[in-house]
mmCIF file of C-alpha atoms in Angstrom:
data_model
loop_
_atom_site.group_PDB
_atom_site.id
_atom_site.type_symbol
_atom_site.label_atom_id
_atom_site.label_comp_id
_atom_site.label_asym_id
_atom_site.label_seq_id
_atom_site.Cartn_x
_atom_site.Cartn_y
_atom_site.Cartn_z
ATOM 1 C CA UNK H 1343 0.000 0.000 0.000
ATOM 2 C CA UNK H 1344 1.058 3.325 -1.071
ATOM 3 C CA UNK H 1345 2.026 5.356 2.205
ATOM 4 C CA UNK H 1346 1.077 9.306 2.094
ATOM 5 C CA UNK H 1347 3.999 11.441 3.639
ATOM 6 C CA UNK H 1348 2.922 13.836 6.977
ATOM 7 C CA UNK H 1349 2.464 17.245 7.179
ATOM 8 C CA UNK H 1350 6.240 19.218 8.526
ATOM 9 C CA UNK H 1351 7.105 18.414 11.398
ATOM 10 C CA UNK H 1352 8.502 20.671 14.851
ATOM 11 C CA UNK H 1353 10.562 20.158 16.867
ATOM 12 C CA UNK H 1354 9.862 20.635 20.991
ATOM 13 C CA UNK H 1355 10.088 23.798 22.232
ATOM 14 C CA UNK H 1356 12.396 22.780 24.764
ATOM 15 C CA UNK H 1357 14.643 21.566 21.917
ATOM 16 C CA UNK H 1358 14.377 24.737 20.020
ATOM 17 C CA UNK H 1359 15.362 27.147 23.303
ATOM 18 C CA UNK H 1360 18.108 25.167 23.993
ATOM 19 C CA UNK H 1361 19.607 25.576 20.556
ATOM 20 C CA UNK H 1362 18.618 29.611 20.072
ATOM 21 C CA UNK H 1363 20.898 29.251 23.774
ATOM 22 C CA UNK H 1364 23.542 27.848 22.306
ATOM 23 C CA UNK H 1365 23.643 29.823 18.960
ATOM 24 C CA UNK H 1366 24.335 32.568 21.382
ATOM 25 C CA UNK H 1367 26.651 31.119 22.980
ATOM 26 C CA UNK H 1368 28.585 29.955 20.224
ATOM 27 C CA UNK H 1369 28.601 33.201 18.531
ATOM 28 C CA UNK H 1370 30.875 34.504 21.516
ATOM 29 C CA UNK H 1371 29.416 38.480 21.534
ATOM 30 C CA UNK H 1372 29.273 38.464 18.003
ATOM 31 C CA UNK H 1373 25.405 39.113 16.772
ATOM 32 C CA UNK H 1374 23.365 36.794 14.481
ATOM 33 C CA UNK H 1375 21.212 37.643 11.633
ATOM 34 C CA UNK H 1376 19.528 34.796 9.896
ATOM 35 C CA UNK H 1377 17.097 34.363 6.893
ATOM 36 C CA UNK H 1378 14.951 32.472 5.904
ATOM 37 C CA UNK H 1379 16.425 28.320 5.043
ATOM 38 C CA UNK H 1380 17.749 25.439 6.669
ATOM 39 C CA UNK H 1381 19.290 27.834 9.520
ATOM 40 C CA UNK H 1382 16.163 29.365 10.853
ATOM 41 C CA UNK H 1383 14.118 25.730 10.559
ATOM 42 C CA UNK H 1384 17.234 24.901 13.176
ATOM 43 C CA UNK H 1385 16.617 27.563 15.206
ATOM 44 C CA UNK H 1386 13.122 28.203 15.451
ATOM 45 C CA UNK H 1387 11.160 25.008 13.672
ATOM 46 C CA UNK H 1388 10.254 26.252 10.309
ATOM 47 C CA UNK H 1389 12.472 27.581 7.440
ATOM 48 C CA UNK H 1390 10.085 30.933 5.958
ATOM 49 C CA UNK H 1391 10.684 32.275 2.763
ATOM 50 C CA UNK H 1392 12.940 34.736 1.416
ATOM 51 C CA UNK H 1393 11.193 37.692 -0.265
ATOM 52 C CA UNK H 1394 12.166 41.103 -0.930
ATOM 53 C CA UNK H 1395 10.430 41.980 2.394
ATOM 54 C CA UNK H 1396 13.299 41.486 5.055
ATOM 55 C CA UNK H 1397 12.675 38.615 7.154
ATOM 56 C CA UNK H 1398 15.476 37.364 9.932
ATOM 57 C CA UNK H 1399 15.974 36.492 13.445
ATOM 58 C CA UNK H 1400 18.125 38.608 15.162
ATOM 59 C CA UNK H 1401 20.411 37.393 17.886
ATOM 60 C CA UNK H 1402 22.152 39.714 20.345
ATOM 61 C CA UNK H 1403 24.889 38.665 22.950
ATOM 62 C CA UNK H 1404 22.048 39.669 25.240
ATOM 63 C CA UNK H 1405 18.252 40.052 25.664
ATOM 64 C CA UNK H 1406 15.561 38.193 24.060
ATOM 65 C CA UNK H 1407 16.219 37.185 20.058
ATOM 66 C CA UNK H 1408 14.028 38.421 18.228
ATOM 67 C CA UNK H 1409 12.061 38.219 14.565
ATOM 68 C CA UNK H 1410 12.068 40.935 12.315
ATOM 69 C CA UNK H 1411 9.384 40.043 9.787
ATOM 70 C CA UNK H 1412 6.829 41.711 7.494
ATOM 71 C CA UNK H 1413 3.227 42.204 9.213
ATOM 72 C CA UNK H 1414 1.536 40.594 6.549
ATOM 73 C CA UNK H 1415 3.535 37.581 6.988
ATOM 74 C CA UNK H 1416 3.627 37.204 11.043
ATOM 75 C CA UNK H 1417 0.793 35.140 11.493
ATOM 76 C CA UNK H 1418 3.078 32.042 10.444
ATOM 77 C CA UNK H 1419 5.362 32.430 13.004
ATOM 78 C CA UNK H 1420 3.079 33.148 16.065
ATOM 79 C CA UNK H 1421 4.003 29.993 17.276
ATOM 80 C CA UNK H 1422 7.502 31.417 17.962
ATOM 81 C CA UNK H 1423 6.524 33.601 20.776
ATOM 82 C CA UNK H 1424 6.520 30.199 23.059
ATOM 83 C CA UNK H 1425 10.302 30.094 22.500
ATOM 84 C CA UNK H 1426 11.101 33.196 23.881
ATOM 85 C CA UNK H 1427 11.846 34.827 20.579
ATOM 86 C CA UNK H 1428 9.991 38.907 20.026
ATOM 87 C CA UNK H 1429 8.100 38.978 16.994
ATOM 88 C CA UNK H 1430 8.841 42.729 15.919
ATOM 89 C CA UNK H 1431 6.495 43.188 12.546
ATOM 90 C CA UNK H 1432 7.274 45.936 10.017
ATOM 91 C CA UNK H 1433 4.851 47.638 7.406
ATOM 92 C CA UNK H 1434 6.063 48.788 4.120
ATOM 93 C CA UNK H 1435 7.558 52.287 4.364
ATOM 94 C CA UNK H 1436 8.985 51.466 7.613
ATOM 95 C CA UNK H 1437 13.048 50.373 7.779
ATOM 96 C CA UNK H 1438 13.110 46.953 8.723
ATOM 97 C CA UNK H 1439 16.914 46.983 8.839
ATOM 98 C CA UNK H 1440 16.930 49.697 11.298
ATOM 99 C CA UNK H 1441 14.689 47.304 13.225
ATOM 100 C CA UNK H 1442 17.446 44.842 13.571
ATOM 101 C CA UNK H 1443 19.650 47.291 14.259
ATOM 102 C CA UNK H 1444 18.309 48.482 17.174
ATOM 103 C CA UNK H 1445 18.779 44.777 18.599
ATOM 104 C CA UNK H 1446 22.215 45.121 17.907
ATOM 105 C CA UNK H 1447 23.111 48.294 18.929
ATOM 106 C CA UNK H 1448 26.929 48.256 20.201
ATOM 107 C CA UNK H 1449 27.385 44.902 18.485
ATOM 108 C CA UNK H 1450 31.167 45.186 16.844
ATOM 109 C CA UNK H 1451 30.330 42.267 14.577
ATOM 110 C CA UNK H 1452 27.940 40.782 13.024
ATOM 111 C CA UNK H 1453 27.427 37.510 11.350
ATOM 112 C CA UNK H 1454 24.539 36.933 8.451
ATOM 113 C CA UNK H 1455 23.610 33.556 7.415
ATOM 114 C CA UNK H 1456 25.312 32.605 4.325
ATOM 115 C CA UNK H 1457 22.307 32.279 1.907
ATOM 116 C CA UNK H 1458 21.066 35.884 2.851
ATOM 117 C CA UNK H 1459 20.070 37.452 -0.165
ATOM 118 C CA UNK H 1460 22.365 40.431 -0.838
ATOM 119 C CA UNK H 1461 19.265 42.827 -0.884
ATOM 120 C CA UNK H 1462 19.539 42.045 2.801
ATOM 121 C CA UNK H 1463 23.064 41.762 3.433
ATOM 122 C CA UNK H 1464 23.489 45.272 1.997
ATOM 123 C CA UNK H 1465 20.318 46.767 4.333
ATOM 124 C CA UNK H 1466 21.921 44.994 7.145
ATOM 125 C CA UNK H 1467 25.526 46.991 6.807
ATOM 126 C CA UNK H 1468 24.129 50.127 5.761
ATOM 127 C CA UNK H 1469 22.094 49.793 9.256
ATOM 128 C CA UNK H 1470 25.100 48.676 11.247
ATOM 129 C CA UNK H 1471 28.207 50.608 9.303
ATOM 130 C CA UNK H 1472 30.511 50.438 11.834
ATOM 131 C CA UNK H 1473 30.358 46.765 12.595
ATOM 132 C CA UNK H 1474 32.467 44.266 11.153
ATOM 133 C CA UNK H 1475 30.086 41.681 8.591
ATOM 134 C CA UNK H 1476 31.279 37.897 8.809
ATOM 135 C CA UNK H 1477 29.535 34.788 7.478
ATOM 136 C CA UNK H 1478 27.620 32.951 10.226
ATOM 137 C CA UNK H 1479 28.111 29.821 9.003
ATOM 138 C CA UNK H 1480 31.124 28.502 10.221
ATOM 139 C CA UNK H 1481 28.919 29.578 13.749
ATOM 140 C CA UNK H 1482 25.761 27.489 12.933
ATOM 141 C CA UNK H 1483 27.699 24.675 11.456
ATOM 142 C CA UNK H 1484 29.655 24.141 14.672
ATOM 143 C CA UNK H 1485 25.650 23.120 16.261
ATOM 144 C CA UNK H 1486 24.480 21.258 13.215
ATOM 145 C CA UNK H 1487 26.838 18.908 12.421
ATOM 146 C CA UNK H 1488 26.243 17.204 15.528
ATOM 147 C CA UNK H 1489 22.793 15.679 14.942
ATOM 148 C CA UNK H 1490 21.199 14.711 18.600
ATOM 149 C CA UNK H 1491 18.856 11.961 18.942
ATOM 150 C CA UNK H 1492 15.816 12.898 17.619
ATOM 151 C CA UNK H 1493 17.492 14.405 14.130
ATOM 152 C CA UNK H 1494 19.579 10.486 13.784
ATOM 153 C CA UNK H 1495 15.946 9.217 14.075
ATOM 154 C CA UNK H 1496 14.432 10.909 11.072
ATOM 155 C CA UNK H 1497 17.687 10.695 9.159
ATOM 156 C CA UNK H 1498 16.947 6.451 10.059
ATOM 157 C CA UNK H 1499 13.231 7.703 9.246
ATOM 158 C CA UNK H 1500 14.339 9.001 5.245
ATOM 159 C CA UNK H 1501 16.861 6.668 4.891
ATOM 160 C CA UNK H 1502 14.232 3.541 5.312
ATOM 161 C CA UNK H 1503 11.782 5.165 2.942
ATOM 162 C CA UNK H 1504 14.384 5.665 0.435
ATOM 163 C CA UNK H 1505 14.919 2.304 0.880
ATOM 164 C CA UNK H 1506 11.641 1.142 0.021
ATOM 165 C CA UNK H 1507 11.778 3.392 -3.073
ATOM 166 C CA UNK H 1508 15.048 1.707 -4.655
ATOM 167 C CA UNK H 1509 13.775 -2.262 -3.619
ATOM 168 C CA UNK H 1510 11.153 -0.867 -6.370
ATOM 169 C CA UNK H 1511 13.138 0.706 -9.237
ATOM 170 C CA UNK H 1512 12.948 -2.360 -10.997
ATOM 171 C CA UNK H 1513 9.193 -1.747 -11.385
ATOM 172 C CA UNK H 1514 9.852 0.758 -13.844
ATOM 173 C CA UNK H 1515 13.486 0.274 -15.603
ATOM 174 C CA UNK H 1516 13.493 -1.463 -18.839
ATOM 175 C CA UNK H 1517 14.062 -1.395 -21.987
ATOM 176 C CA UNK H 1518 12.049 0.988 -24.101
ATOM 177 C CA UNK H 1519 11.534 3.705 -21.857
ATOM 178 C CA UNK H 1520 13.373 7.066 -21.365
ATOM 179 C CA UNK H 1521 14.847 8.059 -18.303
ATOM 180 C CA UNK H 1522 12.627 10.973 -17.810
ATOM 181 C CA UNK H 1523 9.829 8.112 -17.615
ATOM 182 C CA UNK H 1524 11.676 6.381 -15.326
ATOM 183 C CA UNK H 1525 12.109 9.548 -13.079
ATOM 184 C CA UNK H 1526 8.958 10.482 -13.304
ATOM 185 C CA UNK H 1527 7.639 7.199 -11.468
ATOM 186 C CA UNK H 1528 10.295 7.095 -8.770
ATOM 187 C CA UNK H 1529 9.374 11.006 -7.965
ATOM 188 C CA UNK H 1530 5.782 9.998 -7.014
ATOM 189 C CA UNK H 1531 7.576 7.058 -5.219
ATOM 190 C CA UNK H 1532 9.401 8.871 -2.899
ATOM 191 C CA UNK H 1533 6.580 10.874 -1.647
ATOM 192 C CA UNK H 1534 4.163 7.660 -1.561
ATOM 193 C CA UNK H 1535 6.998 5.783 0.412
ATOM 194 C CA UNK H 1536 7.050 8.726 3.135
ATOM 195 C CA UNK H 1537 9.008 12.122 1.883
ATOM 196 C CA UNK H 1538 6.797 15.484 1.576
ATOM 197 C CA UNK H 1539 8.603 15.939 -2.317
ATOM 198 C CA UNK H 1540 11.176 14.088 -4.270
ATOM 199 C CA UNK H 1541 13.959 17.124 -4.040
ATOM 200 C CA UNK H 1542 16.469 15.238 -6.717
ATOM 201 C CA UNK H 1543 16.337 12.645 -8.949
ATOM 202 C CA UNK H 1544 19.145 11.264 -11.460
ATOM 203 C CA UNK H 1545 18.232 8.121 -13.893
ATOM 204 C CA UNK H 1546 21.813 8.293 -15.582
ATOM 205 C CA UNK H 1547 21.572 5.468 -18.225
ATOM 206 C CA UNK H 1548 24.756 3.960 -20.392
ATOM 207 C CA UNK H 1549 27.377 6.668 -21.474
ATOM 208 C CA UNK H 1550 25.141 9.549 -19.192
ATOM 209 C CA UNK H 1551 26.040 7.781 -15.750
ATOM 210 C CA UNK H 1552 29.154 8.744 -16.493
ATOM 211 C CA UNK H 1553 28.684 12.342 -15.423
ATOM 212 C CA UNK H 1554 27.583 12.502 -11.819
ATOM 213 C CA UNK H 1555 24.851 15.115 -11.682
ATOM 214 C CA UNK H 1556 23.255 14.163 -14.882
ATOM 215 C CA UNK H 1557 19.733 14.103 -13.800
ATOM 216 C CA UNK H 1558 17.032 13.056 -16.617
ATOM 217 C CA UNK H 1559 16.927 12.864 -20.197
ATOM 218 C CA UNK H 1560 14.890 11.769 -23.438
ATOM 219 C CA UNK H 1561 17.360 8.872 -23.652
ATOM 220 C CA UNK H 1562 15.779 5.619 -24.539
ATOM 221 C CA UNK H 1563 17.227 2.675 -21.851
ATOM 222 C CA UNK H 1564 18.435 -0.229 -23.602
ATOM 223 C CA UNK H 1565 19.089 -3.685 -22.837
ATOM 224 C CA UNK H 1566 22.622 -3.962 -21.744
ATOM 225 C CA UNK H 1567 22.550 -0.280 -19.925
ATOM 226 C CA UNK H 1568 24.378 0.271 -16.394
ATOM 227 C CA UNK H 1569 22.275 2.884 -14.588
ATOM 228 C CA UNK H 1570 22.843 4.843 -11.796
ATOM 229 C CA UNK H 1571 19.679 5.857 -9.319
ATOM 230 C CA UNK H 1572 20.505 8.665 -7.010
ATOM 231 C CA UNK H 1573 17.200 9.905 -5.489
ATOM 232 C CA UNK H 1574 15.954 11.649 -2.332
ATOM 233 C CA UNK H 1575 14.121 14.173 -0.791
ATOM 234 C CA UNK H 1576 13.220 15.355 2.739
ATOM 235 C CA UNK H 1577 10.720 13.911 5.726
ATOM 236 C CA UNK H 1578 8.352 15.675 7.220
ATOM 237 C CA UNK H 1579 10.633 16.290 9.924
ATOM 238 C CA UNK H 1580 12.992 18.441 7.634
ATOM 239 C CA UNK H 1581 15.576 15.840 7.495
ATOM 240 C CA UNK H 1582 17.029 14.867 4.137
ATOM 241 C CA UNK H 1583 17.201 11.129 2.389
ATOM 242 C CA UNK H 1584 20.132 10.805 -0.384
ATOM 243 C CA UNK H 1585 21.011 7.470 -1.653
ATOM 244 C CA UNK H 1586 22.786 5.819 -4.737
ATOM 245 C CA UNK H 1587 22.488 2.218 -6.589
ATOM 246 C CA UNK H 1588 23.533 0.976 -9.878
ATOM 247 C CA UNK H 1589 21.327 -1.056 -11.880
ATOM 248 C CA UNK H 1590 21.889 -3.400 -14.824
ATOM 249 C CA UNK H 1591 19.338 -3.816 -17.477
ATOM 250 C CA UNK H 1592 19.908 -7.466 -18.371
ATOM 251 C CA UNK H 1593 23.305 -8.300 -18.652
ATOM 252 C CA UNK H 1594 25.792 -5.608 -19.118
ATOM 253 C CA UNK H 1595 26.923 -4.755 -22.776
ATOM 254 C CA UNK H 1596 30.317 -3.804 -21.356
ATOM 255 C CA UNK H 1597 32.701 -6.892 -20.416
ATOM 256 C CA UNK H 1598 34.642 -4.684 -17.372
ATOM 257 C CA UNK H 1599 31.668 -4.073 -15.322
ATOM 258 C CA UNK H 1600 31.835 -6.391 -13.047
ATOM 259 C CA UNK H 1601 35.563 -6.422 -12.413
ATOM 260 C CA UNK H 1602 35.140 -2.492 -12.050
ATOM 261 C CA UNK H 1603 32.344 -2.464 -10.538
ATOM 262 C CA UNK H 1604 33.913 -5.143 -7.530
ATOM 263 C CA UNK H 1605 36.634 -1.972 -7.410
ATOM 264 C CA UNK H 1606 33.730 0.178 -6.190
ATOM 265 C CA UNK H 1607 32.064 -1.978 -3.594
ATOM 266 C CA UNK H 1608 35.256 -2.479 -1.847
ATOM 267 C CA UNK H 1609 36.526 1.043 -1.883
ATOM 268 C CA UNK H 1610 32.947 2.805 -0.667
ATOM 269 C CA UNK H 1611 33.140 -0.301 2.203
ATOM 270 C CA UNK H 1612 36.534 0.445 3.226
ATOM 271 C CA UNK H 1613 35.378 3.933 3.793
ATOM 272 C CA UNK H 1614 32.405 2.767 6.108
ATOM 273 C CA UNK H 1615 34.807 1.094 7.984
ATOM 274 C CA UNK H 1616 37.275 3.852 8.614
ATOM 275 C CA UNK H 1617 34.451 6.384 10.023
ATOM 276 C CA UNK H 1618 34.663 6.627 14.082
ATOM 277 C CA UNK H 1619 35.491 9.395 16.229
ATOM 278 C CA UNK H 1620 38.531 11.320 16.180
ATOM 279 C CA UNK H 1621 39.565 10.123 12.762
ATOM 280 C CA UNK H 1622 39.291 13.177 9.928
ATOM 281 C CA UNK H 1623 37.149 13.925 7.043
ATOM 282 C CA UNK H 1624 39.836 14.047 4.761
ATOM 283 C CA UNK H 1625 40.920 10.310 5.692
ATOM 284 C CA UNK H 1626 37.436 8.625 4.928
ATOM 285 C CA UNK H 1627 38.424 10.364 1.269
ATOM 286 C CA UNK H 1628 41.377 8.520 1.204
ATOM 287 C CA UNK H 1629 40.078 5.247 2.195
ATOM 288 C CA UNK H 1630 38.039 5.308 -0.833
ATOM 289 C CA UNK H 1631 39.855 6.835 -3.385
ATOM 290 C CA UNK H 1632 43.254 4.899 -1.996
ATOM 291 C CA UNK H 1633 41.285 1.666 -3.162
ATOM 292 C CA UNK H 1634 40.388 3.150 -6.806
ATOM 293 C CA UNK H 1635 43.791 4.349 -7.461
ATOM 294 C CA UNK H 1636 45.542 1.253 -6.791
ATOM 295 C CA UNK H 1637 42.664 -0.761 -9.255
ATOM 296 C CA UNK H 1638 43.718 1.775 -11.922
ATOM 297 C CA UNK H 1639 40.765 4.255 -11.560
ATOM 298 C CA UNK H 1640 41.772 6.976 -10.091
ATOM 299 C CA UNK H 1641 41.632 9.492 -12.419
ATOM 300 C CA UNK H 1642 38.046 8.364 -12.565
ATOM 301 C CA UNK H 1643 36.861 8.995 -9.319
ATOM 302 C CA UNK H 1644 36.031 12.727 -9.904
ATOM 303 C CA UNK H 1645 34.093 14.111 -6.659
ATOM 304 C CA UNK H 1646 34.767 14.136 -3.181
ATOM 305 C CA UNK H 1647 33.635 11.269 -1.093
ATOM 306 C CA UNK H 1648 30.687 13.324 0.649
ATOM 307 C CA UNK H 1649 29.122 15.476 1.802
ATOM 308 C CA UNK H 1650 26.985 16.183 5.532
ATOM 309 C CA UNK H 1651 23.732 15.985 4.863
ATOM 310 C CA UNK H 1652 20.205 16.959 7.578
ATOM 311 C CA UNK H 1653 18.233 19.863 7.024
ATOM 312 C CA UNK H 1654 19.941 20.660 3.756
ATOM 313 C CA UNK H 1655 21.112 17.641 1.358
ATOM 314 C CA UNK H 1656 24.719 19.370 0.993
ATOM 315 C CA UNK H 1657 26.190 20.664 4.269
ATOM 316 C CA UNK H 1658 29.131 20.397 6.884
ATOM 317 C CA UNK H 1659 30.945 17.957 7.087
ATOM 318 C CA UNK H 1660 32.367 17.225 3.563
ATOM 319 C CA UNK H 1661 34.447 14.281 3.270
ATOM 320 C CA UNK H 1662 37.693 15.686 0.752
ATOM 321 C CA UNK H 1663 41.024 15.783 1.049
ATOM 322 C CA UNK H 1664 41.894 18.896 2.893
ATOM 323 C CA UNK H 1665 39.587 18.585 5.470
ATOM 324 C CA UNK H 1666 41.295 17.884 8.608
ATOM 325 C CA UNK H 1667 38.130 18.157 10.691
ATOM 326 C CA UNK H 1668 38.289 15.727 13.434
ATOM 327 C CA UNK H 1669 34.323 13.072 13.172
ATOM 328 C CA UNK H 1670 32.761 13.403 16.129
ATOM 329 C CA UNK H 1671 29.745 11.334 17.239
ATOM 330 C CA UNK H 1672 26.739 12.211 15.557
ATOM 331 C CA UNK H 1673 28.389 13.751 12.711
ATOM 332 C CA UNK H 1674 26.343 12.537 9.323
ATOM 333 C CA UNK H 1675 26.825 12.454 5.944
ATOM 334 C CA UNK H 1676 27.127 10.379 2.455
ATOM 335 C CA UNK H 1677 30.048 7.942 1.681
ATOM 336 C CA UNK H 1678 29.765 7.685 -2.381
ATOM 337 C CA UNK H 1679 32.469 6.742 -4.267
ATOM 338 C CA UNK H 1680 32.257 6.672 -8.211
ATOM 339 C CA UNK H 1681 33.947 5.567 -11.187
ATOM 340 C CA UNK H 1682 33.015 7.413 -14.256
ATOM 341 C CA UNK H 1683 33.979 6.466 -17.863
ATOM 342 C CA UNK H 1684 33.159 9.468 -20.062
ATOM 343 C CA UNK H 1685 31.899 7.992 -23.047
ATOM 344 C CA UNK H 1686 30.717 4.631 -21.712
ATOM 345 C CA UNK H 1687 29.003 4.090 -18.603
ATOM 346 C CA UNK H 1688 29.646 5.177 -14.536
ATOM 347 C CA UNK H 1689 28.715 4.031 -11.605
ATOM 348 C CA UNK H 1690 27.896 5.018 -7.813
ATOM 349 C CA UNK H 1691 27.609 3.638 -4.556
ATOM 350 C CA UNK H 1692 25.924 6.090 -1.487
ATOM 351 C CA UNK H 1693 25.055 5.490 1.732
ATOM 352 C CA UNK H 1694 23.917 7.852 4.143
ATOM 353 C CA UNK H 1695 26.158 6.954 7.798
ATOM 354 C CA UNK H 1696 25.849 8.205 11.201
ATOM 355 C CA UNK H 1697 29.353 8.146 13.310
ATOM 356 C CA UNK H 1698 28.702 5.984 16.592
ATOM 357 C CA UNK H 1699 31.146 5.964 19.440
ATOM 358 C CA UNK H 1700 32.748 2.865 17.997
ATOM 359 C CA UNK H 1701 32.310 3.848 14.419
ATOM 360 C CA UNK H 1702 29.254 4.176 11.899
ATOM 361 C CA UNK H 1703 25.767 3.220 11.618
ATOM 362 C CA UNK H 1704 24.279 3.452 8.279
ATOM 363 C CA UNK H 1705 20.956 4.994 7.436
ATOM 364 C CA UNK H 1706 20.779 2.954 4.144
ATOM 365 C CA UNK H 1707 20.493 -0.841 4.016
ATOM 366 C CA UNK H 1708 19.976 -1.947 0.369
ATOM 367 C CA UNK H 1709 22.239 -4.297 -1.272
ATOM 368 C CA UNK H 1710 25.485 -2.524 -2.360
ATOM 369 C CA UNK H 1711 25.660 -5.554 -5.266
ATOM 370 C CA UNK H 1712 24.982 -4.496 -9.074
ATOM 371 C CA UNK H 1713 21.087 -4.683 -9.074
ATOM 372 C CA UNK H 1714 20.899 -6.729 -12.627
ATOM 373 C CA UNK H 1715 17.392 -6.392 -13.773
ATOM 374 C CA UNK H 1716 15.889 -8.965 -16.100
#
C-alpha cells in the first residue's frame, strides 16, 4: 500500500530554546542575523521564505532574540513567541533593517547567514556601518553537524523510505523507456513511500552515468545499460534522504563491469569502515579513493567522497582531502564513491552513515551488489 507522507514536522520547544541558547553562545558576543532556510528551521522550527520583504531572526549577545518580519507575513510564526523569541512586525515604508539594528546596537560584529540574499546583506551593513560583517556559518555549522537523537531518528526515518523506493526501481526500468519516464515514477515514489517531495532525482543510463549530476533525459534505456539511481528528498521532519544504486538492465553490454564495478564496492566499504570518532574527514576520502587508485581508476573517481547531509542535502561535514576536521559522534553524511567512464558508462555507490562511538551506523540498508534487472 502506497504510504502518504505527513504534514512538517517541529521540533519541541524545549529543543528549540536550547539551541537559540547555544547559537548565542557559540557566537561569543558576536550578533546573528539569519534568513529564511535550513538555519532558521534549526533555530526556530520552520524555514520561511525569502522575499524582498526582510525577514530574519536577530540574535544579540544579550536580551531576548528576536524576529524581524513583514506584518503581513507574522501570522506564520506566532508559534515562535513560546520560545522566547519577540516577533517585531514591520509595514512597508517602515526600515526593517533599522529594526534589527536596534537589537544590535553596540554589536562590533555581526554575522549573516550565508544564503542571505544580498538585498539584505546590503540593508543589514548600511544599518550597522561600523560593525564588522562575517559569514555565520562557520557559527551554525559548529551546532548542526552534531545531529542529537531525535534528528539520527528521522535521518533512520528518510533513509528507510528511500529504501523502500530503490527495492522498487525495478518496477519501472526497462528497456524501451526514457529516463525521464523512469524519473517520473520514482518522484511519485518517494513521496508515496514517506518524503513530503522528491527534491532530486538522477536516472543516468549507459554513457550519461558517467557524469555525476546528470539528472534526466529523453534517452531511450536499452538492454545492456548500467544505470545509476541517485534519489531523495526530505521527511516531514525536515531531514534529508540521499542514496545511490547501480542497476543493470539485463546483462551488461560492457565486459569490465563487473571487475570495475567489484573496485567500487570495496573502496565505498573500506570507507564505512574507517568512520569513528577522532579520525578526519579528509581520511574517509582517502580510504576510498586509496582503493580506486591502486585498481587503476583513479583518475576516474572525480568528486569528493561526501558530503553532511540533515536539514539541507549538501552541508558540513564534507568528506575531501583537505579537510582535517576531526568526526565526532553524531556527525552525518554520504560515503559515495564513483567511477566514471566518459563515453561509456559510470557508476555510484551512497550510503547515508551516522558516526557511533565505535564507528558508523548506516541509514541505508539496500544491497550494495549491481542490481541486474531482467
Amino acid at each position: 500500500m502506497a504510504r502518504r507522507s505527513a504534514l512538517p514536522s517541529v521540533p519541541d520547544a524545549d529543543v528549540l530554546r536550547a539551541r537559540l541558547d547555544r547559537a548565542r553562545e557559540a557566537a561569543a558576543g558576536t550578533g546573528l542575523v539569519i534568513a529564511p532556510g535550513s538555519d532558521l528551521r534549526y533555530l526556530i522550527g520552520q524555514p520561511g521564505g525569502s522575499f524582498e520583504r526582510l525577514t530574519a531572526l536577530v540574535i544579540a549577545a544579550d536580551g531576548a532574540p528576536a524576529l524581524v518580519v513583514p506584518k503581513l507575513e507574522a501570522p506564520a510564526f506566532e508559534r515562535i513567541a513560546d520560545l522566547g523569541v519577540d516577533i517585531v512586525t514591520w509595514v512597508d515604508g517602515v526600515d526593517p533593517y533599522g529594526l534589527a539594528a536596534e537589537r544590535l546596537t553596540g554589536a562590533d560584529r555581526v554575522a549573516i547567514s550565508d544564503f542571505t540574499p544580498a538585498l539584505h546583506v546590503l540593508g543589514v551593513r548600511d544599518a550597522l556601518p561600523k560593525a564588522e560583517q562575517v559569514l555565520a556559518g562557520p557559527i551554525v555549522r559548529e551546532l548542526r553537524m552534531r545531529k542529537d537523537a531525535a534528528e539520527i531518528d528521522a535521518l533512520r526515518k528518510a533513509g528507510a523510505a528511500i529504501d523502500r523506493v530503490h527495492a522498487r526501481v525495478g518496477e519501472w526500468l526497462r528497456p524501451g523507456r526514457t529516463e525521464a519516464e523512469v524519473g517520473a515514477d520514482i518522484a511519485a515514489a518517494i513521496v508515496a513511500e514517506g518524503h513530503t517531495e522528491a527534491d532530486f532525482v538522477i536516472v543516468a543510463a549507459g554513457p550519461n552515468g558517467a557524469s555525476p549530476h546528470h539528472a534526466l533525459s529523453d534517452r531511450v534505456i536499452e538492454a545492456g545499460d548500467v544505470v545509476v539511481v541517485d534519489i531523495g528528498g526530505p521527511v516531514a521532519e525536515g531531514y534529508n534522504s540521499d542514496s545511490t544504486r547501480t542497476y543493470a538492465v539485463g546483462t551488461p553490454r560492457d565486459a569490465d563491469v563487473a571487475a570495475t564495478y567489484a573496485v567500487l564496492q570495496e573502496a565505498q566499504q573500506a570507507a564505512v569502515d574507517a568512520v569513528r570518532p577522532g579520525v578526519t574527514a579528509e581520511s574517509i576520502d582517502a580510504a576510498a579513493r586509496d582503493v580506486i587508485a591502486a585498481a587503476g581508476f583513479g583518475d576516474y573517481f572525480i568528486h569528493r567522497t561526501g558530503h553532511g547531509i540533515g536539514l539541507d542535502v549538501h552541508e558540513e561535514p564534507y568528506i575531501v582531502a583537505g579537510n582535517d576536521l576531526p568526526l565526532e559522534e553524531g556527525m552525518a553524511f554520504s560515503v559515495e564513491p564513483g567511477i566514471y567512464q566518459a563515453g561509456r558508462w559510470g557508476a555510484r555507490i551512497e550510503d547515508i552513515v551516522v558516526v557511533t562511538a565505535d564507528g558508523a551506523e548506516s541509514m541505508n540498508n539496500q544491497p550494495h551488489d549491481l542490481v541486474v534487472l531482467t
